[in-house]
Short mmCIF file of C-alpha atoms and ligand atoms in Angstrom, two decimals:
data_model
loop_
_atom_site.label_atom_id
_atom_site.label_comp_id
_atom_site.label_asym_id
_atom_site.label_seq_id
_atom_site.Cartn_x
_atom_site.Cartn_y
_atom_site.Cartn_z
CA UNK A 1 33.75 55.11 15.49
CA UNK A 2 37.26 56.49 15.52
CA UNK A 3 39.94 53.80 15.80
CA UNK A 4 43.47 54.81 16.76
CA UNK A 5 46.11 52.16 16.24
CA UNK A 6 49.45 52.76 17.98
CA UNK A 7 52.34 52.85 15.51
CA UNK A 8 54.55 51.11 18.03
CA UNK A 9 52.10 48.23 18.60
CA UNK A 10 53.50 44.74 18.21
CA UNK A 11 56.87 43.12 17.64
CA UNK A 12 59.90 45.07 18.70
CA UNK A 13 63.18 44.72 16.85
CA UNK A 14 64.53 41.96 19.11
CA UNK A 15 61.41 39.81 19.01
CA UNK A 16 61.07 40.19 15.24
CA UNK A 17 64.67 39.12 14.87
CA UNK A 18 64.13 36.04 17.10
CA UNK A 19 60.93 34.98 15.29
CA UNK A 20 62.60 35.46 11.88
CA UNK A 21 65.52 33.35 13.10
CA UNK A 22 63.18 30.42 13.82
CA UNK A 23 61.55 30.74 10.38
CA UNK A 24 65.00 30.79 8.74
CA UNK A 25 66.05 27.63 10.60
CA UNK A 26 62.79 25.91 9.61
CA UNK A 27 63.51 26.77 5.96
CA UNK A 28 67.00 25.26 6.20
CA UNK A 29 65.30 22.10 7.41
CA UNK A 30 68.50 20.35 8.42
CA UNK A 31 68.49 19.52 12.13
CA UNK A 32 65.88 19.02 14.77
CA UNK A 33 65.09 22.50 15.97
CA UNK A 34 64.56 23.42 19.60
CA UNK A 35 63.97 26.72 21.30
CA UNK A 36 65.15 27.12 24.86
CA UNK A 37 61.85 28.17 26.37
CA UNK A 38 59.02 29.49 24.17
CA UNK A 39 60.58 31.83 21.59
CA UNK A 40 58.21 34.63 22.57
CA UNK A 41 55.35 35.10 25.01
CA UNK A 42 52.69 34.41 22.46
CA UNK A 43 50.81 31.11 22.40
CA UNK A 44 49.66 31.52 18.79
CA UNK A 45 53.16 31.95 17.42
CA UNK A 46 54.56 29.15 19.56
CA UNK A 47 51.78 26.80 18.38
CA UNK A 48 52.53 27.69 14.75
CA UNK A 49 56.19 26.82 15.27
CA UNK A 50 55.28 23.55 17.00
CA UNK A 51 53.18 22.58 14.00
CA UNK A 52 56.25 23.16 11.86
CA UNK A 53 58.23 20.76 14.03
CA UNK A 54 59.98 23.16 16.39
CA UNK A 55 60.12 21.75 19.91
CA UNK A 56 60.28 23.82 23.07
CA UNK A 57 62.79 22.84 25.73
CA UNK A 58 61.08 23.64 29.00
CA UNK A 59 63.96 23.25 31.40
CA UNK A 60 67.69 23.11 31.86
CA UNK A 61 67.27 19.39 32.56
CA UNK A 62 65.73 18.84 29.13
CA UNK A 63 68.62 20.73 27.56
CA UNK A 64 71.15 18.58 29.45
CA UNK A 65 69.58 15.43 28.06
CA UNK A 66 69.67 16.68 24.49
CA UNK A 67 72.50 15.18 22.45
CA UNK A 68 71.73 16.43 18.97
CA UNK A 69 69.86 19.20 17.23
CA UNK A 70 69.95 22.94 16.91
CA UNK A 71 69.01 25.10 19.88
CA UNK A 72 67.74 28.61 19.30
CA UNK A 73 68.26 31.03 22.16
CA UNK A 74 65.40 33.48 22.38
CA UNK A 75 65.52 37.27 22.60
CA UNK A 76 65.40 37.26 26.44
CA UNK A 77 68.87 35.69 26.46
CA UNK A 78 70.18 33.05 28.85
CA UNK A 79 72.82 32.79 31.53
CA UNK A 80 76.38 31.84 30.75
CA UNK A 81 76.06 28.27 32.00
CA UNK A 82 73.37 27.52 29.40
CA UNK A 83 75.94 28.21 26.65
CA UNK A 84 78.29 25.89 28.54
CA UNK A 85 75.74 23.04 28.49
CA UNK A 86 75.15 23.58 24.76
CA UNK A 87 78.90 23.37 24.12
CA UNK A 88 79.39 20.34 26.38
CA UNK A 89 76.64 18.48 24.55
CA UNK A 90 78.12 19.58 21.20
CA UNK A 91 74.81 20.97 20.02
CA UNK A 92 74.60 23.55 17.30
CA UNK A 93 72.95 26.78 18.35
CA UNK A 94 71.70 30.03 16.94
CA UNK A 95 71.79 32.95 19.29
CA UNK A 96 68.76 35.21 18.89
CA UNK A 97 69.42 37.08 22.14
CA UNK A 98 68.39 40.68 21.55
CA UNK A 99 71.55 42.78 21.18
CA UNK A 100 70.22 45.16 23.84
CA UNK A 101 69.96 42.28 26.32
CA UNK A 102 73.36 40.97 25.27
CA UNK A 103 74.73 44.41 26.07
CA UNK A 104 73.46 44.06 29.66
CA UNK A 105 75.14 40.64 29.93
CA UNK A 106 78.42 42.25 28.91
CA UNK A 107 77.98 45.14 31.35
CA UNK A 108 77.27 42.95 34.38
CA UNK A 109 80.01 40.50 33.46
CA UNK A 110 82.56 43.31 33.22
CA UNK A 111 81.33 45.19 36.28
CA UNK A 112 81.25 42.13 38.52
CA UNK A 113 84.68 41.02 37.34
CA UNK A 114 85.85 44.53 38.24
CA UNK A 115 84.64 43.99 41.82
CA UNK A 116 81.26 45.69 41.74
CA UNK A 117 78.12 44.28 43.22
CA UNK A 118 75.26 44.09 40.72
CA UNK A 119 71.75 45.25 41.37
CA UNK A 120 69.17 44.32 38.76
CA UNK A 121 65.92 46.25 38.80
CA UNK A 122 63.28 43.95 37.40
CA UNK A 123 61.19 40.90 37.97
CA UNK A 124 63.31 38.13 39.46
CA UNK A 125 61.09 35.43 37.94
CA UNK A 126 61.44 36.79 34.40
CA UNK A 127 63.79 34.73 32.19
CA UNK A 128 65.58 37.87 31.00
CA UNK A 129 66.51 38.69 34.60
CA UNK A 130 67.55 35.10 35.29
CA UNK A 131 69.77 35.32 32.20
CA UNK A 132 71.35 38.61 33.31
CA UNK A 133 71.95 37.17 36.78
CA UNK A 134 73.78 34.29 35.17
CA UNK A 135 76.46 36.63 33.81
CA UNK A 136 77.34 38.05 37.24
CA UNK A 137 80.29 36.45 38.95
CA UNK A 138 80.04 38.13 42.36
CA UNK A 139 77.33 39.48 44.59
CA UNK A 140 74.02 40.16 42.84
CA UNK A 141 70.55 41.22 43.98
CA UNK A 142 67.24 41.78 42.20
CA UNK A 143 64.60 44.26 43.34
CA UNK A 144 61.28 45.27 41.88
CA UNK A 145 59.43 47.27 44.55
CA UNK A 146 60.00 50.27 46.84
CA UNK A 147 59.90 47.97 49.87
CA UNK A 148 62.65 45.84 48.39
CA UNK A 149 64.70 48.99 47.71
CA UNK A 150 64.20 50.10 51.31
CA UNK A 151 65.30 46.70 52.60
CA UNK A 152 68.21 46.18 50.21
CA UNK A 153 71.12 44.74 52.07
CA UNK A 154 74.33 44.95 50.08
CA UNK A 155 77.85 45.88 51.15
CA UNK A 156 77.95 49.69 51.45
CA UNK A 157 81.72 49.76 51.22
CA UNK A 158 81.68 48.40 47.69
CA UNK A 159 80.29 49.92 44.54
CA UNK A 160 76.83 48.84 43.38
CA UNK A 161 76.28 48.81 39.61
CA UNK A 162 72.60 49.13 38.80
CA UNK A 163 71.06 47.83 35.58
CA UNK A 164 67.46 47.33 34.58
CA UNK A 165 65.37 44.67 32.93
CA UNK A 166 64.78 46.04 29.41
CA UNK A 167 61.01 46.16 29.81
CA UNK A 168 60.94 47.89 33.21
CA UNK A 169 58.92 51.08 33.63
CA UNK A 170 61.25 54.09 33.48
CA UNK A 171 59.55 56.13 36.23
CA UNK A 172 59.55 53.19 38.63
CA UNK A 173 63.21 52.61 37.81
CA UNK A 174 64.04 56.25 38.67
CA UNK A 175 62.11 56.01 41.97
CA UNK A 176 63.93 52.85 43.03
CA UNK A 177 67.34 54.28 42.11
CA UNK A 178 66.56 57.37 44.16
CA UNK A 179 65.69 55.31 47.24
CA UNK A 180 68.91 53.32 46.94
CA UNK A 181 70.99 56.42 46.40
CA UNK A 182 69.48 58.06 49.52
CA UNK A 183 70.38 55.00 51.55
CA UNK A 184 74.04 55.83 51.11
CA UNK A 185 75.13 53.26 48.55
CA UNK A 186 77.95 54.10 46.17
CA UNK A 187 76.06 53.52 42.95
CA UNK A 188 76.72 53.63 39.24
CA UNK A 189 73.50 53.59 37.25
CA UNK A 190 73.16 52.18 33.77
CA UNK A 191 69.72 52.71 32.39
CA UNK A 192 69.31 49.64 30.24
CA UNK A 193 65.59 50.05 29.62
CA UNK A 194 64.94 49.50 25.94
CA UNK A 195 63.62 52.47 23.92
CA UNK A 196 61.08 50.25 22.18
CA UNK A 197 59.34 49.74 25.51
CA UNK A 198 59.44 53.41 26.49
CA UNK A 199 58.12 54.49 23.11
CA UNK A 200 55.34 51.91 23.18
CA UNK A 201 54.37 52.91 26.73
CA UNK A 202 54.36 56.65 26.02
CA UNK A 203 52.35 56.27 22.83
CA UNK A 204 49.85 53.95 24.56
CA UNK A 205 49.43 56.42 27.41
CA UNK A 206 48.81 59.31 25.01
CA UNK A 207 46.24 57.37 23.01
CA UNK A 208 44.53 56.06 26.18
CA UNK A 209 44.11 59.65 27.43
CA UNK A 210 42.29 60.52 24.25
CA UNK A 211 39.87 57.65 23.70
CA UNK A 212 36.79 56.24 25.40
CA UNK A 213 38.00 52.64 25.29
CA UNK A 214 41.39 51.06 24.90
CA UNK A 215 42.31 47.57 23.73
CA UNK A 216 45.64 46.06 24.74
CA UNK A 217 46.61 42.90 22.87
CA UNK A 218 49.18 40.42 24.10
CA UNK A 219 49.90 37.07 25.73
CA UNK A 220 48.81 36.68 29.34
CA UNK A 221 52.39 35.90 30.41
CA UNK A 222 53.94 38.88 28.63
CA UNK A 223 55.21 41.28 31.27
CA UNK A 224 55.49 44.19 28.86
CA UNK A 225 51.85 43.73 27.81
CA UNK A 226 50.77 43.64 31.44
CA UNK A 227 52.58 46.93 31.99
CA UNK A 228 50.97 48.46 28.91
CA UNK A 229 47.61 47.42 30.32
CA UNK A 230 48.37 49.05 33.70
CA UNK A 231 49.44 52.30 32.02
CA UNK A 232 46.36 52.42 29.79
CA UNK A 233 43.98 51.48 32.58
CA UNK A 234 45.23 54.44 34.63
CA UNK A 235 44.29 56.80 31.79
CA UNK A 236 41.21 55.05 30.50
CA UNK A 237 38.82 53.12 32.71
CA UNK A 238 37.48 51.04 29.78
CA UNK A 239 40.73 49.27 29.03
CA UNK A 240 40.50 45.64 27.86
CA UNK A 241 43.31 43.09 27.80
CA UNK A 242 42.90 40.42 25.11
CA UNK A 243 45.09 37.75 23.52
CA UNK A 244 43.38 37.62 20.12
CA UNK A 245 40.30 39.04 18.42
CA UNK A 246 38.31 36.12 19.87
CA UNK A 247 38.80 37.53 23.35
CA UNK A 248 37.22 40.83 22.38
CA UNK A 249 33.65 41.40 23.52
CA UNK A 250 32.45 43.91 20.92
CA UNK A 251 29.26 44.55 22.90
CA UNK A 252 31.39 46.41 25.44
CA UNK A 253 32.18 48.99 22.74
CA UNK A 254 28.54 49.49 21.76
CA UNK A 255 28.08 53.07 22.96
CA UNK A 256 31.70 54.14 22.53
CA UNK A 257 32.88 56.69 19.98
CA UNK A 258 36.63 56.25 20.00
CA UNK A 259 38.84 53.22 20.56
CA UNK A 260 42.60 52.96 20.87
CA UNK A 261 44.55 49.81 20.09
CA UNK A 262 48.03 48.88 21.19
CA UNK A 263 49.87 45.58 21.58
CA UNK A 264 52.81 44.15 23.47
CA UNK A 265 56.19 43.39 21.99
CA UNK A 266 55.35 39.76 21.30
CA UNK A 267 52.06 40.26 19.48
CA UNK A 268 52.21 39.37 15.78
CA UNK A 269 50.93 41.80 13.19
CA UNK A 270 48.19 39.54 11.88
CA UNK A 271 46.56 39.43 15.33
CA UNK A 272 46.65 43.23 15.61
CA UNK A 273 45.17 43.49 12.11
CA UNK A 274 42.37 41.06 12.98
CA UNK A 275 41.40 43.01 16.08
CA UNK A 276 41.48 46.28 14.18
CA UNK A 277 39.36 44.79 11.41
CA UNK A 278 36.75 43.31 13.73
CA UNK A 279 36.32 46.68 15.47
CA UNK A 280 36.09 48.59 12.17
CA UNK A 281 33.73 46.02 10.63
CA UNK A 282 31.33 46.07 13.54
CA UNK A 283 31.09 49.84 13.92
FE1 F3S B 1 65.14 43.82 22.55
FE2 F3S B 1 63.94 45.92 23.38
FE3 F3S B 1 62.63 44.07 22.23
S1 F3S B 1 65.48 44.82 24.46
S2 F3S B 1 63.69 42.21 22.71
S3 F3S B 1 64.17 45.34 21.27
S4 F3S B 1 61.94 45.24 23.96
#
């Protein structure tokens, strides 16, 4: 069987940086270490950190009650008021916000201070979007679908600055911007989609076109993995979404001659390797 592993599978730059940050803090072994939310959308990695004593703060309330320790901010970033709580409580913190996300914070902060309304294209429930929202000082809206773009109700007399969640699909982003532009808004568009996502999506699509089955590896809550799955499924009917090699039913690949493998941004290398190995070993 031919196995094609995507070069762009797995950790992106920002996630690698955040995970390395936690390992570095563990090595220093000085304070109690907390991450504000799970450091990445991968249960295996989070469990490994927990075993090493890193605790996950699940809510703002938990952060408010914390009076000592070191808080690591994950690659998704957080809103401004989270930094304020950390300072008020005199906690130490290490900021592992991905620089590309931090750039969006700076854009929306500047644009909204300059009087613009902010439109974020992305998933409102995603922590990255919540973080971006938290840097806007004026009017802000989040849309994700064509219907929401059609129904957008912002002030047409004022400029609308559009940014995107870093993991949003580029074509969908273009479509939504076009709808908004046709509705007569005075827009300024900043494509803040991260290249890592685009590259991973394009490569996955190309591989999926070419193979008889496609395996997408990633956490069930990882939005970028879900998108990778959607893209691959469109090109290749036999696309399987798994978290680890245990989730892979090798019997499904029995009569297949070529398999592609890709993985979301928060999937560690050892998991990708394991999946690749179990496919190669079996066939
Ligand atoms: Fe950063 Fe892009 Fe990854 S924004 S966290 S490098 S997907």
